[in-house]
Short mmCIF file of N, CA and C in Angstrom, two decimals:
data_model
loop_
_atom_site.label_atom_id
_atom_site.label_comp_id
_atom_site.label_asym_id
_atom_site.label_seq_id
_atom_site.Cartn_x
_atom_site.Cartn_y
_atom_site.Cartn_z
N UNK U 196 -182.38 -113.88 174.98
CA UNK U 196 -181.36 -113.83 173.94
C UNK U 196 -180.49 -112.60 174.13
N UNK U 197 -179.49 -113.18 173.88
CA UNK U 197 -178.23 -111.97 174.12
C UNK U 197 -178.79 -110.49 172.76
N UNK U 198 -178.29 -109.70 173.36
CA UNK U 198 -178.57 -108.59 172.23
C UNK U 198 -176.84 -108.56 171.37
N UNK U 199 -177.27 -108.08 169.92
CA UNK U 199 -176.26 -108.55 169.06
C UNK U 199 -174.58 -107.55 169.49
N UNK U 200 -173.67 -107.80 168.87
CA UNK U 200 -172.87 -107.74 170.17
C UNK U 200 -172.22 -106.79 168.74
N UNK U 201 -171.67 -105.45 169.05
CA UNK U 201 -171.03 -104.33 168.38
C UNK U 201 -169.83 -104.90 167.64
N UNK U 202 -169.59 -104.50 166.38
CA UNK U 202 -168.40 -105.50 165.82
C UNK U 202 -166.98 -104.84 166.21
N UNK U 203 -167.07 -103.42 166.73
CA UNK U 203 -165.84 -103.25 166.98
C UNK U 203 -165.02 -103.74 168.18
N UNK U 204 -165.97 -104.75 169.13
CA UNK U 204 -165.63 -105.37 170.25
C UNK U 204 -164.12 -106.41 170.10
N UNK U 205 -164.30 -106.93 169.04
CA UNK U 205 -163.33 -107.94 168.59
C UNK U 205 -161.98 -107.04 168.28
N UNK U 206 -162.18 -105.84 167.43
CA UNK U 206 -160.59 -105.52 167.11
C UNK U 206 -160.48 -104.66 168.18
N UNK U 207 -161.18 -104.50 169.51
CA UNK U 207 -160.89 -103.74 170.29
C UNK U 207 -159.90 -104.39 171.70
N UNK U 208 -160.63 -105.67 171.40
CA UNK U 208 -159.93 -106.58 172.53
C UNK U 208 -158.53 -107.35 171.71
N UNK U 209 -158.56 -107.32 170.63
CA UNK U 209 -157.36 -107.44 169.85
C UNK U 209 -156.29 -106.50 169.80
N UNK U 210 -156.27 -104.69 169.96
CA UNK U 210 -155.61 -103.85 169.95
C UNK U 210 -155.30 -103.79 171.42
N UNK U 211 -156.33 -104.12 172.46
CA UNK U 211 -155.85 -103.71 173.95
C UNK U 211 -154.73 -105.02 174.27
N UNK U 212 -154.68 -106.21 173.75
CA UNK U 212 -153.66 -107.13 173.60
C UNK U 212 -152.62 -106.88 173.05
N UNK U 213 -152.87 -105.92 171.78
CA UNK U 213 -151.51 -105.10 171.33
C UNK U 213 -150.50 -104.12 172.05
N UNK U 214 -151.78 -103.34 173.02
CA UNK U 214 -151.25 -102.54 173.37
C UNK U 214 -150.48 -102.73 174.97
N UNK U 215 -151.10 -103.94 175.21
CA UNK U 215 -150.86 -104.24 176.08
C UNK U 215 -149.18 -105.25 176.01
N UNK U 216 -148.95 -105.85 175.06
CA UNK U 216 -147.84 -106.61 174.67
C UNK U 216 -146.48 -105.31 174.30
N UNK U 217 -146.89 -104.38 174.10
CA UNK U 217 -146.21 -103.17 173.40
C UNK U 217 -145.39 -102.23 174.96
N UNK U 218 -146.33 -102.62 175.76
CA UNK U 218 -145.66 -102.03 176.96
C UNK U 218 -147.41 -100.86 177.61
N UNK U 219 -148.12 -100.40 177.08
CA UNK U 219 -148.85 -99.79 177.07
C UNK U 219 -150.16 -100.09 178.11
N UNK U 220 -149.96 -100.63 179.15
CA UNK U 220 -150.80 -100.94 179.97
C UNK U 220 -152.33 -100.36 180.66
N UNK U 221 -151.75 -98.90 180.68
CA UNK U 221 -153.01 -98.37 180.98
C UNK U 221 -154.32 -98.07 179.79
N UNK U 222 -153.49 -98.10 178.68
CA UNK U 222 -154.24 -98.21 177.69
C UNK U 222 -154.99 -99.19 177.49
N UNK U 223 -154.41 -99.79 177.79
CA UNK U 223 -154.87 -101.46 177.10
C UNK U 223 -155.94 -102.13 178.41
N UNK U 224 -155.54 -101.88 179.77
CA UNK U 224 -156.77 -102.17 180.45
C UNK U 224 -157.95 -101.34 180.18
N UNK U 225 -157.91 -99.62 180.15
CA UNK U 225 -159.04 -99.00 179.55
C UNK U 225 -159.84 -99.56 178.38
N UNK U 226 -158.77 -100.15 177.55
CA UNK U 226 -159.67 -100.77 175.87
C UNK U 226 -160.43 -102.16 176.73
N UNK U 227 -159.48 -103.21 177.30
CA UNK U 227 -160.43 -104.56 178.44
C UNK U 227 -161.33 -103.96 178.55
N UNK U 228 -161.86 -103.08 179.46
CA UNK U 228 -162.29 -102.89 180.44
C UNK U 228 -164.01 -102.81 179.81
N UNK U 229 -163.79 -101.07 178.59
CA UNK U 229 -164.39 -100.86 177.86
C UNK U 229 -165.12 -101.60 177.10
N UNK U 230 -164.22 -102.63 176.23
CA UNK U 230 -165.13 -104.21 175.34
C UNK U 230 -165.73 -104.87 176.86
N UNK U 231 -165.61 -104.82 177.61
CA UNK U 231 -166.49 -105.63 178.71
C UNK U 231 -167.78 -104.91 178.98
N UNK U 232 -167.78 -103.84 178.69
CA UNK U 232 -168.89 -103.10 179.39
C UNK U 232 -169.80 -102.61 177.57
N UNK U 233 -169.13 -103.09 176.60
CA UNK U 233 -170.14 -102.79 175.56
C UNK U 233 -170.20 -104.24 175.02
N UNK U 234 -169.91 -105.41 175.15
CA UNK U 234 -169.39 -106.78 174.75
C UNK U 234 -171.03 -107.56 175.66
N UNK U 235 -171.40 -108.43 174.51
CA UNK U 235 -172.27 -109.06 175.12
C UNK U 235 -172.59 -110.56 175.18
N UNK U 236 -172.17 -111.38 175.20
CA UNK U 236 -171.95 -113.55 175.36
C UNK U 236 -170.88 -113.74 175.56
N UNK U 237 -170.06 -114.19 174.72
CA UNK U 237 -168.51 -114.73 174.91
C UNK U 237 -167.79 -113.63 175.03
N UNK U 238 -168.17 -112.75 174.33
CA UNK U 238 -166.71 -111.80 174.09
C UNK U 238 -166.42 -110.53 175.25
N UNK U 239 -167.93 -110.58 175.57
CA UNK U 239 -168.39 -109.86 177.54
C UNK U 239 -167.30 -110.76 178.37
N UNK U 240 -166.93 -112.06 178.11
CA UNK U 240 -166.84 -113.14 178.92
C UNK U 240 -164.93 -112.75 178.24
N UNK U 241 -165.39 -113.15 177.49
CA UNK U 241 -163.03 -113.14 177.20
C UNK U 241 -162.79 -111.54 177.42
N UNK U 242 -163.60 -110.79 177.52
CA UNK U 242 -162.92 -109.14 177.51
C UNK U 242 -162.83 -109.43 179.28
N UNK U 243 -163.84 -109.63 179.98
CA UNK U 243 -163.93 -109.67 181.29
C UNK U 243 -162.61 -110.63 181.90
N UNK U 244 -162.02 -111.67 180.77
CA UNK U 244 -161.30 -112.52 181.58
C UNK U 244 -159.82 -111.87 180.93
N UNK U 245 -159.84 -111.33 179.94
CA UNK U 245 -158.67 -110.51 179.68
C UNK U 245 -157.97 -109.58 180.46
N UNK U 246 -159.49 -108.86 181.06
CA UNK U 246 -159.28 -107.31 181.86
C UNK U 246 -158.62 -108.28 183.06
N UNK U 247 -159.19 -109.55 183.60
CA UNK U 247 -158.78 -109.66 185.07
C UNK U 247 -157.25 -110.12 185.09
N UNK U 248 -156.68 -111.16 184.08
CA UNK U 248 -155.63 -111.51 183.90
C UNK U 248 -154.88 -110.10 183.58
N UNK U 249 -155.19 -109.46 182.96
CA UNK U 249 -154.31 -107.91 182.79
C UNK U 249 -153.79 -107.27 183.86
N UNK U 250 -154.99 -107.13 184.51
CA UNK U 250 -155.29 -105.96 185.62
C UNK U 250 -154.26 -106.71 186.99
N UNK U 251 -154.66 -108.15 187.13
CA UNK U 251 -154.02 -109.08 188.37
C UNK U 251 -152.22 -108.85 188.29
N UNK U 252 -151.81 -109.47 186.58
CA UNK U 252 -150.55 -109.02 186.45
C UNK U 252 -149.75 -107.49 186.62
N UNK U 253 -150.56 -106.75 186.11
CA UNK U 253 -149.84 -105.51 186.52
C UNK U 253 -150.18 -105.03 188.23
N UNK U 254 -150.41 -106.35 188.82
CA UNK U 254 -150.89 -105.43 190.62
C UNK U 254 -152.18 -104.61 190.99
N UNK U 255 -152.92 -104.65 190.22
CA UNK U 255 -154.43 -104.01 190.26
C UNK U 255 -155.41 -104.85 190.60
N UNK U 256 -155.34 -105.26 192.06
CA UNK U 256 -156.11 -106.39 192.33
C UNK U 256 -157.65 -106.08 192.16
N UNK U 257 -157.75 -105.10 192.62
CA UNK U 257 -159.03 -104.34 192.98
C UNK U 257 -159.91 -104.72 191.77
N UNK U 258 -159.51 -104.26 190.90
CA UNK U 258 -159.73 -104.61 189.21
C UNK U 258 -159.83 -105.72 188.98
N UNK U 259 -158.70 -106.74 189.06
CA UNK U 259 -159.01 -107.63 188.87
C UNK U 259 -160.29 -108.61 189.94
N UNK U 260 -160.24 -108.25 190.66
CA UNK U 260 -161.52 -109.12 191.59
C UNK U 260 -162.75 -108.45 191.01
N UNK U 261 -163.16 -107.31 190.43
CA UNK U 261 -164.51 -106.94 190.13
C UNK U 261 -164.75 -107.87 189.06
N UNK U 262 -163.73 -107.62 187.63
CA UNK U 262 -163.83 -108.24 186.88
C UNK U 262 -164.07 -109.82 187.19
N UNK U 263 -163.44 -110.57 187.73
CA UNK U 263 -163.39 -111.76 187.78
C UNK U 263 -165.15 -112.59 188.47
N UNK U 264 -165.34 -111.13 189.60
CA UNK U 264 -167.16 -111.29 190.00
C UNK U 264 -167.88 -111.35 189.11
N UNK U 265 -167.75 -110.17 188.11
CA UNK U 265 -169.03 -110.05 186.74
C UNK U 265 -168.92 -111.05 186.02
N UNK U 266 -167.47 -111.79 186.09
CA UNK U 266 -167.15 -112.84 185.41
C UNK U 266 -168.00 -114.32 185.33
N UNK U 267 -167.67 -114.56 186.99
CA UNK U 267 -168.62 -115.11 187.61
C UNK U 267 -169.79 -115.09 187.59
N UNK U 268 -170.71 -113.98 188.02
CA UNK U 268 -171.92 -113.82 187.51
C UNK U 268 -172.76 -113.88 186.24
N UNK U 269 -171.49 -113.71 185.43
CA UNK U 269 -172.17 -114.19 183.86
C UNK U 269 -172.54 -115.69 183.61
N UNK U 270 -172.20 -116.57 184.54
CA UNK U 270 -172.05 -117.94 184.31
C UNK U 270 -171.44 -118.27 183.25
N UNK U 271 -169.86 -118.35 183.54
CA UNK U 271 -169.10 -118.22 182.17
C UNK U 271 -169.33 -120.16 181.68
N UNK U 272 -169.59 -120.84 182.11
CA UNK U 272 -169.57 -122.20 181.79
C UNK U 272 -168.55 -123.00 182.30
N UNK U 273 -168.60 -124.40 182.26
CA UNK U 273 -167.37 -124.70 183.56
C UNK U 273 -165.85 -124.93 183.76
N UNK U 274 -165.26 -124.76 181.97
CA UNK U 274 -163.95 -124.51 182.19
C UNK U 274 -163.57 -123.22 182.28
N UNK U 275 -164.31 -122.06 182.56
CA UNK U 275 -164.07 -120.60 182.67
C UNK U 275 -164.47 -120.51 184.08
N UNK U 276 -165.27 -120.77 184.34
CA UNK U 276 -165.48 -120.84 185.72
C UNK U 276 -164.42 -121.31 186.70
N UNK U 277 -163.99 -122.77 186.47
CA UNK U 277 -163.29 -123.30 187.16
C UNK U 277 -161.73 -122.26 187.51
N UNK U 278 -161.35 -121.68 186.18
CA UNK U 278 -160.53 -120.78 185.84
C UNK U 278 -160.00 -119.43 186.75
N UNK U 279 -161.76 -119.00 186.90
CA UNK U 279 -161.69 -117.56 187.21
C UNK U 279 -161.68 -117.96 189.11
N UNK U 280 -162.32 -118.94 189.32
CA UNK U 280 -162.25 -119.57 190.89
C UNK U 280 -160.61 -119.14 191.32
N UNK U 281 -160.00 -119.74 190.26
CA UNK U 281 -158.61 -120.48 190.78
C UNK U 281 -158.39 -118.35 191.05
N UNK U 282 -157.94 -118.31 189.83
CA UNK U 282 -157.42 -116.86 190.07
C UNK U 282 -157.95 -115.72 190.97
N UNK U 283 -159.24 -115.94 191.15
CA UNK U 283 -160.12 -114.87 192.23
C UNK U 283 -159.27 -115.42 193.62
N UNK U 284 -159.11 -116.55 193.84
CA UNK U 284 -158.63 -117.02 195.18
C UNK U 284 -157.19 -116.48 195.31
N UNK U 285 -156.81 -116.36 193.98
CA UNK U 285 -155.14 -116.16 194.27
C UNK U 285 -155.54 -114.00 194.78
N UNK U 286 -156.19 -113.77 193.84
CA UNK U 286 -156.04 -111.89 194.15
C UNK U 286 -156.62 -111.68 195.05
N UNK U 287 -157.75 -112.30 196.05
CA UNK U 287 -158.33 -112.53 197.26
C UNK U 287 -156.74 -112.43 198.24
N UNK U 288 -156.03 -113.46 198.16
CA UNK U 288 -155.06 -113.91 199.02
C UNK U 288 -154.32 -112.73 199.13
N UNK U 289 -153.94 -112.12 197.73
CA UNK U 289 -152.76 -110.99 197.89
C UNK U 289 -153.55 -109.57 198.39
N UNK U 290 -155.06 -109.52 198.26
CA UNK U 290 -155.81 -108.33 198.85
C UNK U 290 -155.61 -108.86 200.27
N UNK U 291 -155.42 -110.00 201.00
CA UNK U 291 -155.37 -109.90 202.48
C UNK U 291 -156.86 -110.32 202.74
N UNK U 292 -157.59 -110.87 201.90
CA UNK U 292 -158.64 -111.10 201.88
C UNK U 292 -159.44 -112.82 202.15
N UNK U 293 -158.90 -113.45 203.62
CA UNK U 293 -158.44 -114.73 203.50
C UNK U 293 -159.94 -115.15 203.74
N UNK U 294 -161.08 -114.96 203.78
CA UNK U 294 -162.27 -115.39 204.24
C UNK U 294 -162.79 -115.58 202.88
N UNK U 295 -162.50 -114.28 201.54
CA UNK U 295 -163.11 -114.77 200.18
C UNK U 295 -162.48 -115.43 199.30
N UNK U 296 -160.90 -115.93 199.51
CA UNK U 296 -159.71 -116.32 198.88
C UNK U 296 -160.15 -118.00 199.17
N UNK U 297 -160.71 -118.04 200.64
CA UNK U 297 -161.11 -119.53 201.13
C UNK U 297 -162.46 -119.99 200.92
N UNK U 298 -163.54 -119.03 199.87
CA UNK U 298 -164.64 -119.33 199.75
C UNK U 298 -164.39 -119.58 198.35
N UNK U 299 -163.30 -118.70 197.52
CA UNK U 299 -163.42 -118.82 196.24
C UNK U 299 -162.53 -120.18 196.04
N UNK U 300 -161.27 -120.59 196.97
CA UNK U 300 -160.63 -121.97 196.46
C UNK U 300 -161.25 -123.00 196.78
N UNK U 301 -162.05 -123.15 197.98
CA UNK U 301 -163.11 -124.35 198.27
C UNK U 301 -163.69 -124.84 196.98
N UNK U 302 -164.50 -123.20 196.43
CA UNK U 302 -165.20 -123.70 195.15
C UNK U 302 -164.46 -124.38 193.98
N UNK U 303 -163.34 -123.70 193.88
CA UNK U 303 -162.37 -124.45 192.85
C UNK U 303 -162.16 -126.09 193.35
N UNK U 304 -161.50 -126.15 194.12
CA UNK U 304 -161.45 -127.73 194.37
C UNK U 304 -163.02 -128.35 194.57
N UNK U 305 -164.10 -128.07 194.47
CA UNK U 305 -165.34 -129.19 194.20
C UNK U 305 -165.31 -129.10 192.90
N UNK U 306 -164.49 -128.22 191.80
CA UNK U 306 -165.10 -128.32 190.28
C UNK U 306 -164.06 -129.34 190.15
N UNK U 307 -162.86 -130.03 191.18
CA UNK U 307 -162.01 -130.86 190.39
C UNK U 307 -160.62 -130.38 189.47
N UNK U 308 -160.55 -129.40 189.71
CA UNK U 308 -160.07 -128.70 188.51
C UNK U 308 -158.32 -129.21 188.67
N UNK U 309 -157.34 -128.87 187.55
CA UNK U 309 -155.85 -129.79 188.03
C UNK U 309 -155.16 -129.17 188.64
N UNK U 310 -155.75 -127.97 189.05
CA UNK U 310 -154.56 -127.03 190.00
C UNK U 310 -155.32 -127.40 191.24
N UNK U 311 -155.35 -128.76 191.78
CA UNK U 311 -155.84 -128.83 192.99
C UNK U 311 -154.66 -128.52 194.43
N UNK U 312 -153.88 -129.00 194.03
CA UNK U 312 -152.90 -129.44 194.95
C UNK U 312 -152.77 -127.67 195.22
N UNK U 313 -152.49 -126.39 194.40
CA UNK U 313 -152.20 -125.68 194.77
C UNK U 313 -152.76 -124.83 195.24
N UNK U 314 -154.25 -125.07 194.87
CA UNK U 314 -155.62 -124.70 195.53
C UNK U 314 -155.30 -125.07 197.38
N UNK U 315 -155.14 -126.16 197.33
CA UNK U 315 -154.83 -126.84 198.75
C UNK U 315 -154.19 -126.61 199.59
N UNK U 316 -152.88 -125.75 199.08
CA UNK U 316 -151.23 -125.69 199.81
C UNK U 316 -152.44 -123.86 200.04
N UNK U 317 -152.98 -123.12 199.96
CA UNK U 317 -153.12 -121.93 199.58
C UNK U 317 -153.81 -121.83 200.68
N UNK U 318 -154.86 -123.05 200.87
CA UNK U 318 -155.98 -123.19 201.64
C UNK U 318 -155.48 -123.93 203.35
N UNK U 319 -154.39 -124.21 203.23
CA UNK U 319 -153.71 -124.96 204.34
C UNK U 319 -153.03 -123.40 204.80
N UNK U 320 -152.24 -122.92 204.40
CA UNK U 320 -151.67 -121.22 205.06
C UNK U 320 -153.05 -120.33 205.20
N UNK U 321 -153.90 -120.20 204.58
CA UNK U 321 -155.12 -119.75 205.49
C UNK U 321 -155.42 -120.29 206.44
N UNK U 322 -155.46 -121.31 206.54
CA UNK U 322 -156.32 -122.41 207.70
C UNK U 322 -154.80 -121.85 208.96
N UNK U 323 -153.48 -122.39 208.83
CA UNK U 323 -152.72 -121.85 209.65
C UNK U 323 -152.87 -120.49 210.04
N UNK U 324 -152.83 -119.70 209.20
CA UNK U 324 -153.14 -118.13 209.97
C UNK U 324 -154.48 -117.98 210.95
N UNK U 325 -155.31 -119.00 210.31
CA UNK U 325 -156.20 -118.51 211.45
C UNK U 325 -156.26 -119.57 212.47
N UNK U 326 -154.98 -119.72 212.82
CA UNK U 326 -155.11 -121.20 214.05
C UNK U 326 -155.55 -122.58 214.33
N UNK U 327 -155.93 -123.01 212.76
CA UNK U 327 -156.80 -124.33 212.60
C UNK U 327 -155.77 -125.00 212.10
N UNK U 328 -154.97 -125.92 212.83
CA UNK U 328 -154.32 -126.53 212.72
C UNK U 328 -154.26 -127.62 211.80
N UNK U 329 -155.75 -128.08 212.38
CA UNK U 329 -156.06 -129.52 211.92
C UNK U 329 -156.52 -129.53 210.42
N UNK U 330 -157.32 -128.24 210.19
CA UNK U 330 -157.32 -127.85 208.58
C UNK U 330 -156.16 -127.76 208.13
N UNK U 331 -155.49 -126.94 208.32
CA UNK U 331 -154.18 -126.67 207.69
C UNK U 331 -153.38 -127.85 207.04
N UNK U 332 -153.02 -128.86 207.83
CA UNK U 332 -152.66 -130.19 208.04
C UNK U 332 -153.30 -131.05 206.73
N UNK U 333 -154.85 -130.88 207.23
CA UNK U 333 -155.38 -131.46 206.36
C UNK U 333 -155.22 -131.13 204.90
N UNK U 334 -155.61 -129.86 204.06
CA UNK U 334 -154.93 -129.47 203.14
C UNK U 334 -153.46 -129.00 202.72
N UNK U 335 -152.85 -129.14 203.52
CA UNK U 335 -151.03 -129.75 203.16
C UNK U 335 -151.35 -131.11 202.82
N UNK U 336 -151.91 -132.11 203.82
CA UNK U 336 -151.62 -133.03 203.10
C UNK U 336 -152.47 -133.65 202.18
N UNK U 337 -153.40 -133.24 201.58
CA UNK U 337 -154.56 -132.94 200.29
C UNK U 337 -153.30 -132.65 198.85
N UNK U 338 -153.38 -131.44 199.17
CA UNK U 338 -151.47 -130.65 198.20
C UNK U 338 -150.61 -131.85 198.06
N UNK U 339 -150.54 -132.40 198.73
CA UNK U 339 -148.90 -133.55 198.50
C UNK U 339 -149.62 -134.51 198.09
N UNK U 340 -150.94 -135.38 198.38
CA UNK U 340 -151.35 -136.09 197.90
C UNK U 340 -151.63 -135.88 196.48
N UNK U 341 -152.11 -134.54 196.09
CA UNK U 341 -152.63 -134.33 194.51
C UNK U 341 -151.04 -133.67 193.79
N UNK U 342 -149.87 -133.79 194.56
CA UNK U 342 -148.76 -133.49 194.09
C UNK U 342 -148.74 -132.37 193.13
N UNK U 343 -147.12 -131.76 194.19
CA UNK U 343 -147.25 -130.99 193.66
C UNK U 343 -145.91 -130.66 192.93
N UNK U 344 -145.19 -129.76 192.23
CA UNK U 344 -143.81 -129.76 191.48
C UNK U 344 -142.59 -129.73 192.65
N UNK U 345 -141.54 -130.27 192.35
CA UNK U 345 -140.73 -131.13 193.54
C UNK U 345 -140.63 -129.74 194.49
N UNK U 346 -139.88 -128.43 193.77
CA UNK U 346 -139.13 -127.76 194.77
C UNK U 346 -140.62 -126.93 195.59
N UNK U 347 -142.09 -127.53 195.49
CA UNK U 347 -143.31 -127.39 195.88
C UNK U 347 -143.38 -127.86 196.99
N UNK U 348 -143.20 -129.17 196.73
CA UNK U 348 -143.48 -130.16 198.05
C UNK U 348 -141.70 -130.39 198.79
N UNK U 349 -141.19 -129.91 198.08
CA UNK U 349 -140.09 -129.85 199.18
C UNK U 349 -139.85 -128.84 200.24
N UNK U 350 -141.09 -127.51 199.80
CA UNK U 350 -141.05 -126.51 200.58
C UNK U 350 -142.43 -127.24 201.52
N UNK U 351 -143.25 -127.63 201.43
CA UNK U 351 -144.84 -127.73 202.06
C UNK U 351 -143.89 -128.76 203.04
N UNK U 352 -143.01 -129.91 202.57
CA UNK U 352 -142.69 -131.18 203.20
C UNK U 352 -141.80 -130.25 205.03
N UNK U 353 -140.62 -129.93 204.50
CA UNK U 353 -139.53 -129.22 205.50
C UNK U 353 -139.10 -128.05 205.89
N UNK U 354 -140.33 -127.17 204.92
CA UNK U 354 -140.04 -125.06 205.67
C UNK U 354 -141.66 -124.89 205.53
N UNK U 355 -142.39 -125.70 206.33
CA UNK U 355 -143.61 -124.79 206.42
C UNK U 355 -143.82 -123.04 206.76
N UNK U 356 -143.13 -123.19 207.57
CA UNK U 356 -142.86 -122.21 208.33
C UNK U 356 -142.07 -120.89 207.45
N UNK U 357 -141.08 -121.30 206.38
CA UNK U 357 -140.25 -120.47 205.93
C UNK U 357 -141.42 -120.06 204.35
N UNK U 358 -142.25 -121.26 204.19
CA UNK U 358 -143.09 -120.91 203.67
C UNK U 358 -144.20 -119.90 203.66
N UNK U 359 -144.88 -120.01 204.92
CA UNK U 359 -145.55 -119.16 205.34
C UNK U 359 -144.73 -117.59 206.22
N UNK U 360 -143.80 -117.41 206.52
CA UNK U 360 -142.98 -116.29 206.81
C UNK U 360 -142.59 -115.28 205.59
N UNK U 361 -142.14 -116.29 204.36
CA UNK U 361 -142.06 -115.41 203.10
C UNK U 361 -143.55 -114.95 202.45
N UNK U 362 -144.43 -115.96 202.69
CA UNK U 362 -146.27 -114.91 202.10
C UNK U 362 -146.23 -113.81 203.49
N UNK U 363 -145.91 -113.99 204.22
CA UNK U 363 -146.57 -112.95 205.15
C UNK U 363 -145.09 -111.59 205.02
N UNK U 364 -144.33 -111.63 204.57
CA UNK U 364 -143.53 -110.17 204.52
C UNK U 364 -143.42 -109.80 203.36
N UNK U 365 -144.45 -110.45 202.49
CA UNK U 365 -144.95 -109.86 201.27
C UNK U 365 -146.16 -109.01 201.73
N UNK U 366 -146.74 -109.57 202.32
CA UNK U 366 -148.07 -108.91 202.61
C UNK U 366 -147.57 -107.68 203.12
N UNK U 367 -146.72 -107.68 204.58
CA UNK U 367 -146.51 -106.51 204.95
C UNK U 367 -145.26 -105.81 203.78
N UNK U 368 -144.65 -105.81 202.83
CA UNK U 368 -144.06 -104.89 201.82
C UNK U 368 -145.24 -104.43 201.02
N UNK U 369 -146.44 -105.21 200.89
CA UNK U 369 -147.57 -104.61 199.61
C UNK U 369 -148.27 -103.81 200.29
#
């Protein structure tokens, strides 16, 4: 049994949303961060998924991937799970991190989840960077099959290439 969970957890993850909407960022991940590490069932679980969505948007990947692990490890249940998959794969990708970005979207697409297609297009430019053609291929055309929004598949369909040239001189500007 969970041990009973401190009541100031709730207006704490409520003010770091304030403070965080207010412009106040570093504050407001310190307050996340904090209700995660004194927060114990659900609210361990929404402070942990607060901090990672926080931390990912303002560019703090680092942050956000710890969080999103403990996340994981809590066994958040399977529409949080499915959730934190999708997004661990995306801050994996922008850490340059294409071996856990392709372990964490695999897992997302066996939960089914509806961001498949983009799970797929994500998992096809990994598979290209590392010379696997025939993967690549294969999840492009996985992505177009589970469709994706037009000016999506109009990029996957006729600029693969301009596709994958613009992720990679992001990488080298970050």
């Amino acid at each position: 049994t969970a041990s009973p969970v401190p009541t100031n957890v709730a207006a704490d993850l409520a003010r770091a949303a304030g403070l965080y909407y207010e412009g106040d960022f570093e504050q407001a991940l310190r307050l996340y961060s904090d209700a995660a590490r004194a927060a114990a069932g659900g609210q361990r679980l929404d402070a942990l998924w607060q901090l990672a969505g926080a931390a990912y948007a303002r560019g703090n990947t680092a942050a956000a991937e710890r969080a999103l692990e403990d996340l994981l490890a809590s066994h958040p249940g399977a529409e949080r799970e499915r959730l934190a998959l999708l997004l661990l794969g995306a801050v994996r990708l922008e850490r340059g991190d294409d071996a856990g970005a392709d372990e964490a979207l695999t897992k997302y697409l066996a939960t089914e989840g509806p961001a498949a297609a983009f799970a797929s297009i994500r998992l096809a430019d990994i598979a290209g960077r590392q010379g696997d053609s025939t993967g690549a291929i294969r999840f492009a055309n996985a992505a177009l099959a589970a469709g994706l929004p037009a000016h999506a598949e109009a990029e996957a369909r006729f600029d693969p290439k301009g596709v994958r040239e613009r992720l990679l001189s992001r990488r080298r500007k970050g």
